[in-house]
mmCIF file of C-alpha atoms and ligand atoms in Angstrom:
data_model
loop_
_atom_site.group_PDB
_atom_site.id
_atom_site.type_symbol
_atom_site.label_atom_id
_atom_site.label_comp_id
_atom_site.label_asym_id
_atom_site.label_seq_id
_atom_site.Cartn_x
_atom_site.Cartn_y
_atom_site.Cartn_z
ATOM 1 C CA MET T 1290 161.915 165.906 67.544
ATOM 2 C CA PHE T 1291 164.430 164.930 64.935
ATOM 3 C CA VAL T 1292 167.477 162.631 65.146
ATOM 4 C CA LEU T 1293 169.742 162.279 62.152
ATOM 5 C CA PHE T 1294 172.489 159.739 62.219
ATOM 6 C CA LEU T 1295 174.644 158.470 59.337
ATOM 7 C CA SER T 1296 176.683 155.419 59.004
ATOM 8 C CA LEU T 1297 178.684 154.128 56.140
ATOM 9 C CA THR T 1298 179.989 150.724 55.683
ATOM 10 C CA PHE T 1299 182.017 149.477 52.474
ATOM 11 C CA TYR T 1300 182.430 145.929 51.681
ATOM 12 C CA SER T 1301 182.812 143.596 48.757
ATOM 13 C CA CYS T 1302 181.007 140.478 47.728
ATOM 14 C CA GLY T 1303 182.799 138.573 44.802
ATOM 15 C CA LYS T 1304 183.451 141.187 42.195
ATOM 16 C CA GLU T 1305 180.642 143.448 43.454
ATOM 17 C CA LYS T 1306 181.345 146.509 45.730
ATOM 18 C CA PHE T 1307 178.611 147.520 48.166
ATOM 19 C CA GLU T 1308 178.160 150.437 50.267
ATOM 20 C CA ALA T 1309 175.802 150.159 53.168
ATOM 21 C CA ARG T 1310 174.541 153.453 54.344
ATOM 22 C CA SER T 1311 171.926 154.016 57.064
ATOM 23 C CA GLU T 1312 169.970 156.897 57.997
ATOM 24 C CA ASN T 1313 167.912 157.480 61.115
ATOM 25 C CA ARG T 1314 164.902 159.764 62.042
ATOM 26 C CA PHE T 1315 162.761 160.089 64.878
ATOM 27 C CA LEU T 1316 159.171 159.770 63.505
ATOM 28 C CA MET T 1317 155.875 158.103 64.569
ATOM 29 C CA GLY T 1318 157.171 158.367 68.264
ATOM 30 C CA THR T 1319 159.896 155.824 67.420
ATOM 31 C CA ILE T 1320 163.440 155.623 65.610
ATOM 32 C CA CYS T 1321 162.963 154.729 62.057
ATOM 33 C CA ILE T 1322 166.118 153.339 60.343
ATOM 34 C CA LEU T 1323 166.526 152.924 56.596
ATOM 35 C CA THR T 1324 169.783 151.039 55.236
ATOM 36 C CA LEU T 1325 170.400 150.710 51.593
ATOM 37 C CA TYR T 1326 173.186 149.119 49.853
ATOM 38 C CA GLY T 1327 173.481 150.472 46.278
ATOM 39 C CA GLY T 1328 174.811 153.688 46.788
ATOM 40 C CA GLU T 1329 171.426 155.543 46.607
ATOM 41 C CA GLY T 1330 171.411 159.048 46.455
ATOM 42 C CA GLN T 1331 170.047 161.358 49.396
ATOM 43 C CA ASP T 1332 166.978 161.849 47.425
ATOM 44 C CA ILE T 1333 165.665 158.195 48.080
ATOM 45 C CA TYR T 1334 166.474 158.691 51.849
ATOM 46 C CA ASP T 1335 164.499 161.901 51.941
ATOM 47 C CA GLY T 1336 161.756 160.549 49.887
ATOM 48 C CA VAL T 1337 161.302 157.540 52.477
ATOM 49 C CA PHE T 1338 161.319 159.788 55.578
ATOM 50 C CA ASP T 1339 158.942 162.178 53.856
ATOM 51 C CA LEU T 1340 156.696 159.455 53.196
ATOM 52 C CA ILE T 1341 156.565 158.158 56.560
ATOM 53 C CA ALA T 1342 155.937 161.735 57.939
ATOM 54 C CA LYS T 1343 152.997 162.139 55.656
ATOM 55 C CA GLU T 1344 151.311 158.834 56.563
ATOM 56 C CA ASP T 1345 151.918 159.547 60.181
ATOM 57 C CA ARG T 1346 150.335 162.810 59.822
ATOM 58 C CA LEU T 1347 147.034 160.985 58.465
ATOM 59 C CA MET T 1348 147.062 158.113 61.055
ATOM 60 C CA SER T 1349 148.488 159.619 64.161
ATOM 61 C CA LEU T 1350 146.009 159.512 67.078
ATOM 62 C CA GLN T 1351 147.740 162.421 68.840
ATOM 63 C CA ARG T 1352 147.188 164.929 66.025
ATOM 64 C CA GLU T 1353 143.892 166.862 66.037
ATOM 65 C CA ASP T 1354 144.144 167.490 62.284
ATOM 66 C CA SER T 1355 144.904 163.815 61.393
ATOM 67 C CA ASP T 1356 142.347 161.679 59.717
ATOM 68 C CA LEU T 1357 141.886 159.817 63.045
ATOM 69 C CA GLY T 1358 141.540 163.233 64.872
ATOM 70 C CA ARG T 1359 138.802 163.898 62.624
ATOM 71 C CA ILE T 1360 136.923 160.634 62.839
ATOM 72 C CA ASN T 1361 137.269 160.556 66.531
ATOM 73 C CA ARG T 1362 135.885 164.020 67.102
ATOM 74 C CA ALA T 1363 132.800 163.433 64.949
ATOM 75 C CA ALA T 1364 132.033 160.132 66.835
ATOM 76 C CA GLY T 1365 128.328 159.706 67.381
ATOM 77 C CA GLN T 1366 127.533 162.610 65.127
ATOM 78 C CA LYS T 1367 128.549 162.086 61.649
ATOM 79 C CA ALA T 1368 130.586 160.125 59.059
ATOM 80 C CA VAL T 1369 133.946 161.635 57.936
ATOM 81 C CA GLN T 1370 135.876 161.444 54.717
ATOM 82 C CA VAL T 1371 139.400 160.184 55.062
ATOM 83 C CA SER T 1372 142.395 159.400 52.714
ATOM 84 C CA PRO T 1373 142.185 156.188 50.819
ATOM 85 C CA ASP T 1374 145.301 155.036 52.922
ATOM 86 C CA THR T 1375 143.479 155.551 56.383
ATOM 87 C CA TYR T 1376 140.342 154.056 55.059
ATOM 88 C CA LYS T 1377 142.494 150.804 53.851
ATOM 89 C CA VAL T 1378 144.293 150.590 57.345
ATOM 90 C CA VAL T 1379 140.885 150.873 59.260
ATOM 91 C CA GLU T 1380 139.319 148.197 57.020
ATOM 92 C CA SER T 1381 142.212 145.880 57.617
ATOM 93 C CA ALA T 1382 142.170 146.588 61.415
ATOM 94 C CA LEU T 1383 138.506 145.622 61.418
ATOM 95 C CA SER T 1384 139.214 142.480 59.564
ATOM 96 C CA TYR T 1385 141.952 141.450 62.267
ATOM 97 C CA ALA T 1386 139.484 142.400 64.928
ATOM 98 C CA ARG T 1387 136.942 139.912 63.399
ATOM 99 C CA LEU T 1388 139.701 137.341 62.778
ATOM 100 C CA SER T 1389 141.033 137.558 66.447
ATOM 101 C CA GLY T 1390 137.361 137.734 67.849
ATOM 102 C CA GLY T 1391 138.083 141.153 69.268
ATOM 103 C CA ALA T 1392 141.543 140.520 70.699
ATOM 104 C CA PHE T 1393 142.800 143.108 68.281
ATOM 105 C CA ASP T 1394 140.425 146.021 68.498
ATOM 106 C CA PRO T 1395 141.259 149.411 66.888
ATOM 107 C CA THR T 1396 138.525 151.097 68.889
ATOM 108 C CA ILE T 1397 140.630 150.529 72.055
ATOM 109 C CA ALA T 1398 141.804 154.256 71.742
ATOM 110 C CA PRO T 1399 139.873 155.538 74.908
ATOM 111 C CA LEU T 1400 141.743 153.108 76.997
ATOM 112 C CA VAL T 1401 145.003 153.570 75.363
ATOM 113 C CA GLU T 1402 144.761 157.343 76.180
ATOM 114 C CA LEU T 1403 143.394 156.605 79.572
ATOM 115 C CA TRP T 1404 146.502 154.380 80.473
ATOM 116 C CA GLY T 1405 148.728 156.922 78.614
ATOM 117 C CA ILE T 1406 151.581 154.475 78.361
ATOM 118 C CA SER T 1407 152.560 155.623 74.799
ATOM 119 C CA SER T 1408 151.975 159.178 75.527
ATOM 120 C CA GLY T 1409 152.591 161.353 78.810
ATOM 121 C CA ASN T 1410 152.981 157.985 80.856
ATOM 122 C CA PRO T 1411 151.617 159.021 84.065
ATOM 123 C CA GLY T 1412 153.328 156.115 85.818
ATOM 124 C CA ILE T 1413 150.362 155.160 87.924
ATOM 125 C CA PRO T 1414 147.269 152.973 86.751
ATOM 126 C CA PRO T 1415 144.083 154.587 86.193
ATOM 127 C CA ALA T 1416 140.895 154.226 88.460
ATOM 128 C CA PRO T 1417 139.112 151.028 87.982
ATOM 129 C CA ARG T 1418 135.964 153.155 87.475
ATOM 130 C CA ASP T 1419 137.399 154.967 84.868
ATOM 131 C CA ILE T 1420 138.648 151.770 83.125
ATOM 132 C CA GLU T 1421 135.154 150.381 83.367
ATOM 133 C CA GLU T 1422 133.799 153.205 81.581
ATOM 134 C CA LYS T 1423 136.288 153.460 78.775
ATOM 135 C CA LYS T 1424 135.914 149.771 78.104
ATOM 136 C CA LEU T 1425 132.245 150.483 77.217
ATOM 137 C CA LEU T 1426 133.596 152.559 74.261
ATOM 138 C CA THR T 1427 135.789 149.831 72.952
ATOM 139 C CA ASP T 1428 133.793 147.883 70.107
ATOM 140 C CA TYR T 1429 135.099 147.521 66.736
ATOM 141 C CA GLN T 1430 131.449 146.340 65.545
ATOM 142 C CA LYS T 1431 130.336 150.019 66.028
ATOM 143 C CA VAL T 1432 132.652 151.113 63.352
ATOM 144 C CA ALA T 1433 130.580 151.898 60.074
ATOM 145 C CA MET T 1434 132.624 151.898 56.851
ATOM 146 C CA LYS T 1435 130.693 153.955 54.358
ATOM 147 C CA PRO T 1436 131.103 154.744 50.644
ATOM 148 C CA ASP T 1437 133.485 157.332 49.444
ATOM 149 C CA ASN T 1438 136.164 156.507 52.038
ATOM 150 C CA ARG T 1439 133.821 157.819 54.862
ATOM 151 C CA ILE T 1440 133.870 156.257 58.520
ATOM 152 C CA TYR T 1441 131.447 156.801 61.190
ATOM 153 C CA LEU T 1442 131.935 155.800 64.953
ATOM 154 C CA GLU T 1443 128.499 154.996 66.107
ATOM 155 C CA LYS T 1444 128.945 155.932 69.772
ATOM 156 C CA LYS T 1445 129.947 159.423 71.117
ATOM 157 C CA GLY T 1446 133.348 159.100 72.878
ATOM 158 C CA MET T 1447 134.550 156.262 70.719
ATOM 159 C CA GLU T 1448 137.765 156.613 69.047
ATOM 160 C CA ILE T 1449 140.232 154.740 66.791
ATOM 161 C CA ASP T 1450 143.772 153.959 67.438
ATOM 162 C CA LEU T 1451 145.940 152.394 64.627
ATOM 163 C CA GLY T 1452 149.069 152.034 67.017
ATOM 164 C CA GLY T 1453 148.925 148.432 66.607
ATOM 165 C CA ILE T 1454 148.873 148.232 62.637
ATOM 166 C CA ALA T 1455 149.927 151.562 60.903
ATOM 167 C CA LYS T 1456 153.627 150.943 61.387
ATOM 168 C CA GLY T 1457 153.280 147.805 59.354
ATOM 169 C CA TYR T 1458 151.275 149.521 56.675
ATOM 170 C CA ILE T 1459 153.640 152.423 56.356
ATOM 171 C CA ALA T 1460 156.695 149.954 56.180
ATOM 172 C CA ASP T 1461 154.942 148.180 53.238
ATOM 173 C CA LYS T 1462 154.433 151.467 51.578
ATOM 174 C CA VAL T 1463 158.166 152.399 51.969
ATOM 175 C CA LYS T 1464 159.046 149.138 50.514
ATOM 176 C CA GLN T 1465 156.712 149.805 47.497
ATOM 177 C CA TYR T 1466 158.294 153.218 47.083
ATOM 178 C CA LEU T 1467 161.897 151.774 47.115
ATOM 179 C CA VAL T 1468 160.977 148.961 44.679
ATOM 180 C CA GLU T 1469 159.501 151.538 42.408
ATOM 181 C CA LYS T 1470 162.663 153.588 42.645
ATOM 182 C CA GLY T 1471 164.646 150.642 41.556
ATOM 183 C CA VAL T 1472 166.169 149.812 44.956
ATOM 184 C CA LYS T 1473 167.112 146.126 44.966
ATOM 185 C CA ARG T 1474 168.111 145.619 48.541
ATOM 186 C CA GLY T 1475 167.608 147.299 51.739
ATOM 187 C CA ILE T 1476 166.126 147.072 55.266
ATOM 188 C CA ILE T 1477 163.483 149.183 56.648
ATOM 189 C CA ASN T 1478 163.185 149.365 60.432
ATOM 190 C CA LEU T 1479 160.323 151.305 62.014
ATOM 191 C CA GLY T 1480 160.764 150.924 65.740
ATOM 192 C CA GLY T 1481 161.346 147.142 65.504
ATOM 193 C CA ASN T 1482 158.810 146.612 62.581
ATOM 194 C CA ILE T 1483 161.328 145.447 60.074
ATOM 195 C CA VAL T 1484 160.805 144.893 56.308
ATOM 196 C CA VAL T 1485 163.534 143.580 54.067
ATOM 197 C CA VAL T 1486 163.805 144.267 50.293
ATOM 198 C CA GLY T 1487 165.293 141.493 48.172
ATOM 199 C CA SER T 1488 168.253 139.754 49.534
ATOM 200 C CA LYS T 1489 171.635 140.648 50.916
ATOM 201 C CA PRO T 1490 174.542 141.377 48.653
ATOM 202 C CA GLY T 1491 175.765 138.134 47.143
ATOM 203 C CA ASP T 1492 172.053 136.964 46.960
ATOM 204 C CA GLN T 1493 172.213 135.766 50.492
ATOM 205 C CA PRO T 1494 169.290 135.937 52.830
ATOM 206 C CA TRP T 1495 169.054 138.797 55.480
ATOM 207 C CA ARG T 1496 169.643 137.686 59.071
ATOM 208 C CA ILE T 1497 167.404 139.587 61.364
ATOM 209 C CA GLY T 1498 167.871 139.316 65.010
ATOM 210 C CA ILE T 1499 164.910 138.762 67.292
ATOM 211 C CA GLN T 1500 165.079 141.041 70.436
ATOM 212 C CA ASN T 1501 165.774 139.341 73.825
ATOM 213 C CA PRO T 1502 162.839 140.731 75.705
ATOM 214 C CA PHE T 1503 164.748 140.863 78.960
ATOM 215 C CA GLU T 1504 167.825 142.760 77.558
ATOM 216 C CA THR T 1505 168.482 146.192 76.175
ATOM 217 C CA ARG T 1506 167.826 146.665 72.412
ATOM 218 C CA GLY T 1507 170.192 144.839 70.070
ATOM 219 C CA ASN T 1508 170.429 141.710 72.259
ATOM 220 C CA HIS T 1509 168.921 138.912 70.359
ATOM 221 C CA ILE T 1510 167.697 135.509 71.251
ATOM 222 C CA GLY T 1511 168.073 134.076 67.693
ATOM 223 C CA ILE T 1512 168.033 134.988 64.020
ATOM 224 C CA ALA T 1513 165.307 134.871 61.327
ATOM 225 C CA THR T 1514 166.825 134.114 57.971
ATOM 226 C CA VAL T 1515 164.654 135.755 55.179
ATOM 227 C CA LYS T 1516 164.386 137.327 51.799
ATOM 228 C CA ASP T 1517 161.736 139.701 50.905
ATOM 229 C CA LYS T 1518 159.842 139.315 54.190
ATOM 230 C CA THR T 1519 158.868 141.230 57.205
ATOM 231 C CA VAL T 1520 159.672 140.546 60.903
ATOM 232 C CA VAL T 1521 157.647 142.212 63.481
ATOM 233 C CA THR T 1522 157.628 141.832 67.343
ATOM 234 C CA SER T 1523 155.043 142.880 70.180
ATOM 235 C CA GLY T 1524 156.496 142.650 73.469
ATOM 236 C CA ILE T 1525 156.159 143.753 77.097
ATOM 237 C CA TYR T 1526 159.452 145.625 76.900
ATOM 238 C CA GLU T 1527 158.537 148.152 74.193
ATOM 239 C CA ARG T 1528 156.636 150.629 76.185
ATOM 240 C CA PHE T 1529 155.626 150.333 79.936
ATOM 241 C CA PHE T 1530 155.860 151.609 83.487
ATOM 242 C CA ILE T 1531 156.507 150.109 86.759
ATOM 243 C CA TYR T 1532 153.988 150.736 89.584
ATOM 244 C CA GLN T 1533 154.489 149.219 93.111
ATOM 245 C CA GLY T 1534 156.756 146.597 91.399
ATOM 246 C CA LYS T 1535 154.218 145.602 88.721
ATOM 247 C CA ARG T 1536 154.839 146.296 85.050
ATOM 248 C CA TYR T 1537 151.957 147.909 83.053
ATOM 249 C CA HIS T 1538 152.813 147.569 79.351
ATOM 250 C CA HIS T 1539 151.141 149.064 76.223
ATOM 251 C CA ILE T 1540 149.124 145.926 74.753
ATOM 252 C CA LEU T 1541 145.677 146.183 76.299
ATOM 253 C CA ASP T 1542 143.124 143.336 76.634
ATOM 254 C CA PRO T 1543 139.874 144.823 75.211
ATOM 255 C CA SER T 1544 137.863 142.398 77.527
ATOM 256 C CA THR T 1545 139.450 143.650 80.679
ATOM 257 C CA GLY T 1546 140.533 147.117 79.955
ATOM 258 C CA TYR T 1547 143.963 146.283 81.634
ATOM 259 C CA PRO T 1548 147.430 145.494 80.039
ATOM 260 C CA VAL T 1549 147.411 141.894 78.972
ATOM 261 C CA GLU T 1550 148.335 139.599 81.824
ATOM 262 C CA ASN T 1551 149.529 136.394 80.615
ATOM 263 C CA ASP T 1552 152.826 134.391 80.591
ATOM 264 C CA LEU T 1553 154.154 136.125 77.521
ATOM 265 C CA ALA T 1554 157.105 138.464 77.117
ATOM 266 C CA SER T 1555 156.841 138.730 73.342
ATOM 267 C CA VAL T 1556 155.609 137.362 70.149
ATOM 268 C CA THR T 1557 157.328 137.755 66.743
ATOM 269 C CA ILE T 1558 155.408 137.317 63.290
ATOM 270 C CA ILE T 1559 157.320 136.541 60.088
ATOM 271 C CA THR T 1560 155.369 136.925 56.882
ATOM 272 C CA ASP T 1561 155.170 138.751 53.527
ATOM 273 C CA LYS T 1562 153.341 141.994 54.341
ATOM 274 C CA SER T 1563 154.171 144.018 57.321
ATOM 275 C CA ILE T 1564 150.434 145.243 57.793
ATOM 276 C CA ASP T 1565 149.487 141.688 58.420
ATOM 277 C CA ALA T 1566 152.621 140.983 60.669
ATOM 278 C CA ASP T 1567 151.861 144.105 62.819
ATOM 279 C CA ALA T 1568 148.170 143.300 63.323
ATOM 280 C CA LEU T 1569 148.949 139.768 63.937
ATOM 281 C CA SER T 1570 151.652 140.440 66.405
ATOM 282 C CA THR T 1571 149.360 142.485 68.585
ATOM 283 C CA SER T 1572 146.499 140.084 67.975
ATOM 284 C CA LEU T 1573 148.598 136.924 69.043
ATOM 285 C CA PHE T 1574 149.953 138.608 72.050
ATOM 286 C CA VAL T 1575 146.514 139.127 73.298
ATOM 287 C CA LEU T 1576 145.432 135.572 72.317
ATOM 288 C CA GLY T 1577 148.227 133.831 74.072
ATOM 289 C CA VAL T 1578 150.166 130.798 72.748
ATOM 290 C CA GLU T 1579 147.396 128.295 72.302
ATOM 291 C CA LYS T 1580 144.675 130.340 70.568
ATOM 292 C CA GLY T 1581 147.397 132.475 68.742
ATOM 293 C CA LEU T 1582 149.141 129.362 67.299
ATOM 294 C CA ALA T 1583 145.960 128.027 66.017
ATOM 295 C CA LEU T 1584 145.198 131.326 64.475
ATOM 296 C CA ILE T 1585 148.717 131.539 62.780
ATOM 297 C CA GLU T 1586 148.406 127.847 61.402
ATOM 298 C CA SER T 1587 145.329 128.828 59.632
ATOM 299 C CA ILE T 1588 147.274 131.613 57.670
ATOM 300 C CA ASN T 1589 149.415 130.556 54.751
ATOM 301 C CA GLY T 1590 152.998 131.810 54.805
ATOM 302 C CA ALA T 1591 152.850 133.409 58.255
ATOM 303 C CA GLU T 1592 154.952 132.090 61.349
ATOM 304 C CA ALA T 1593 154.996 133.113 64.863
ATOM 305 C CA VAL T 1594 157.721 132.739 67.467
ATOM 306 C CA TYR T 1595 156.449 133.165 71.293
ATOM 307 C CA VAL T 1596 158.794 134.056 74.084
ATOM 308 C CA THR T 1597 157.389 133.546 77.700
ATOM 309 C CA LYS T 1598 158.375 135.316 80.755
ATOM 310 C CA ASP T 1599 159.907 132.007 81.970
ATOM 311 C CA ARG T 1600 162.260 132.030 79.048
ATOM 312 C CA ARG T 1601 160.609 129.358 76.987
ATOM 313 C CA VAL T 1602 160.106 129.679 73.056
ATOM 314 C CA ILE T 1603 157.278 128.240 71.227
ATOM 315 C CA GLU T 1604 157.019 128.430 67.648
ATOM 316 C CA SER T 1605 154.588 127.682 64.827
ATOM 317 C CA SER T 1606 155.135 124.541 62.596
ATOM 318 C CA GLY T 1607 157.029 126.290 59.695
ATOM 319 C CA SER T 1608 159.029 128.589 61.887
ATOM 320 C CA GLY T 1609 161.963 126.074 62.270
ATOM 321 C CA LYS T 1610 162.960 126.668 58.602
ATOM 322 C CA ILE T 1611 163.269 130.395 59.219
ATOM 323 C CA PHE T 1612 164.072 130.974 62.904
ATOM 324 C CA GLU T 1613 167.222 129.781 64.852
ATOM 325 C CA LEU T 1614 167.423 130.209 68.548
ATOM 326 C CA TYR T 1615 171.030 130.658 69.688
ATOM 327 C CA ASP T 1616 170.774 131.946 73.254
ATOM 328 C CA ASN T 1617 170.838 128.787 75.284
ATOM 329 C CA SER T 1618 169.396 130.601 78.201
ATOM 330 C CA PHE T 1619 166.107 130.056 76.421
ATOM 331 C CA ASN T 1620 164.453 126.769 75.837
ATOM 332 C CA LEU T 1621 162.674 125.916 72.702
ATOM 333 C CA VAL T 1622 159.609 123.718 73.537
ATOM 334 C CA SER T 1623 156.956 122.106 71.668
ATOM 335 C CA LEU T 1624 153.332 123.214 71.838
ATOM 336 C CA ASP T 1625 152.472 119.972 73.427
ATOM 337 C CA ALA T 1626 155.162 120.379 76.073
ATOM 338 C CA TYR T 1627 153.898 123.804 76.770
ATOM 339 C CA LYS T 1628 150.389 122.852 76.935
ATOM 340 C CA SER T 1629 151.184 119.976 79.470
ATOM 341 C CA THR T 1630 152.677 122.434 81.912
ATOM 342 C CA LEU T 1631 149.495 124.619 81.865
ATOM 343 C CA LYS T 1632 147.599 121.580 82.970
ATOM 344 C CA GLN T 1633 149.725 120.917 85.931
HETATM 345 P P1 AMP P 490 152.136 146.768 68.917
HETATM 346 O O1 AMP P 490 153.302 147.246 69.399
HETATM 347 O O2 AMP P 490 152.101 146.654 67.382
HETATM 348 O O3 AMP P 490 151.769 145.422 69.625
HETATM 349 O O4 AMP P 490 151.011 147.682 69.111
HETATM 350 C C1 AMP P 490 150.636 148.109 70.472
HETATM 351 C C2 AMP P 490 150.018 149.588 70.194
HETATM 352 O O5 AMP P 490 148.721 149.068 69.648
HETATM 353 C C3 AMP P 490 149.729 150.198 71.537
HETATM 354 O O6 AMP P 490 150.623 151.130 71.811
HETATM 355 C C4 AMP P 490 148.206 150.799 71.298
HETATM 356 O O7 AMP P 490 148.314 151.877 70.550
HETATM 357 C C5 AMP P 490 147.624 149.822 70.400
HETATM 358 N N1 AMP P 490 146.877 148.621 71.084
HETATM 359 C C6 AMP P 490 147.128 148.328 72.258
HETATM 360 N N2 AMP P 490 146.281 147.169 72.617
HETATM 361 C C7 AMP P 490 145.437 146.899 71.459
HETATM 362 C C8 AMP P 490 144.617 145.936 71.101
HETATM 363 N N3 AMP P 490 143.995 144.957 72.025
HETATM 364 N N4 AMP P 490 144.063 145.949 69.770
HETATM 365 C C9 AMP P 490 144.683 146.868 68.993
HETATM 366 N N5 AMP P 490 145.507 147.953 69.224
HETATM 367 C C10 AMP P 490 146.107 147.863 70.423
HETATM 368 MG MG1 MG P 491 151.182 145.333 66.118
#
């Protein structure tokens, strides 16, 4: 599938004249949008989309010939050599699995496929017996990282899914590519995984909208004001199905085998590297507000904004300097105020 969309905006800022040009493609199962401001040629846009397609070929769970396809098929049999990129992302995924106490777990793939929420969505929950069976295959401690970029899954039937982290890694790679090509400013948006390059024309920070989880895409609850940062959201609105009035979304709890059932609608992470933001957004969603904010406070330079299903917004201590809530149908509450309602 392939979607191509061009848009051009010309504007001036002081004496400088800028041309904003966006190009979209459907890659990694999502819309990827690249917006550049310096009149860059088509070769830069093509280079970026080729890079995304190449990385996706390595890290896609759906492709049999991807690095993941090969590791997964050899589970319980042998170690498989993968590209340095895939090796790095699996290593990072495992470190986030440890950091989150298993809330983030890249060996969740058998459950992800059973639920099928991101692929071929069956619209009906799987049988509890099947969930129990696949849950036994989810255990990041059974991934052995071997020398020479080789990876071994210790149990037959185990599988790795990098859906919670790969987009962030690829977005960082795109930024690196753009910077190497001399691009000074731009926005990379890989299905809501946003990375900004430099600052806006006029050296102003970028204003990145944070999605309202209850409205269609493009409706924002507020704005993150950033330069050279990434803004990544995990939410119940991204991929889901409704069965008998209940929503089943794509973020699974490895301890239950079911979509996470908590009071959250979304969590957004703002930090420097998109690989970290991506892994953290999924981790913090699974961990919930209290444990998630405790984790984010322990990481320098990372901020989180939680949105609950009852329209409350709870943020990490440094987030106030970056994030501004402007939709007053949501209430900004302190962690203490949030906690006190839990105890009632
Ligand atoms: P994200 O949208 O970044 O939060 O990632 C969600 C995707 O990550 C899902 O579509 C799955 O492919 C995968 N995933 C779901 N639950 C987990 C989990 N607990 N740990 C790691 N990856 C997950
Ligand atoms: Mg993620």
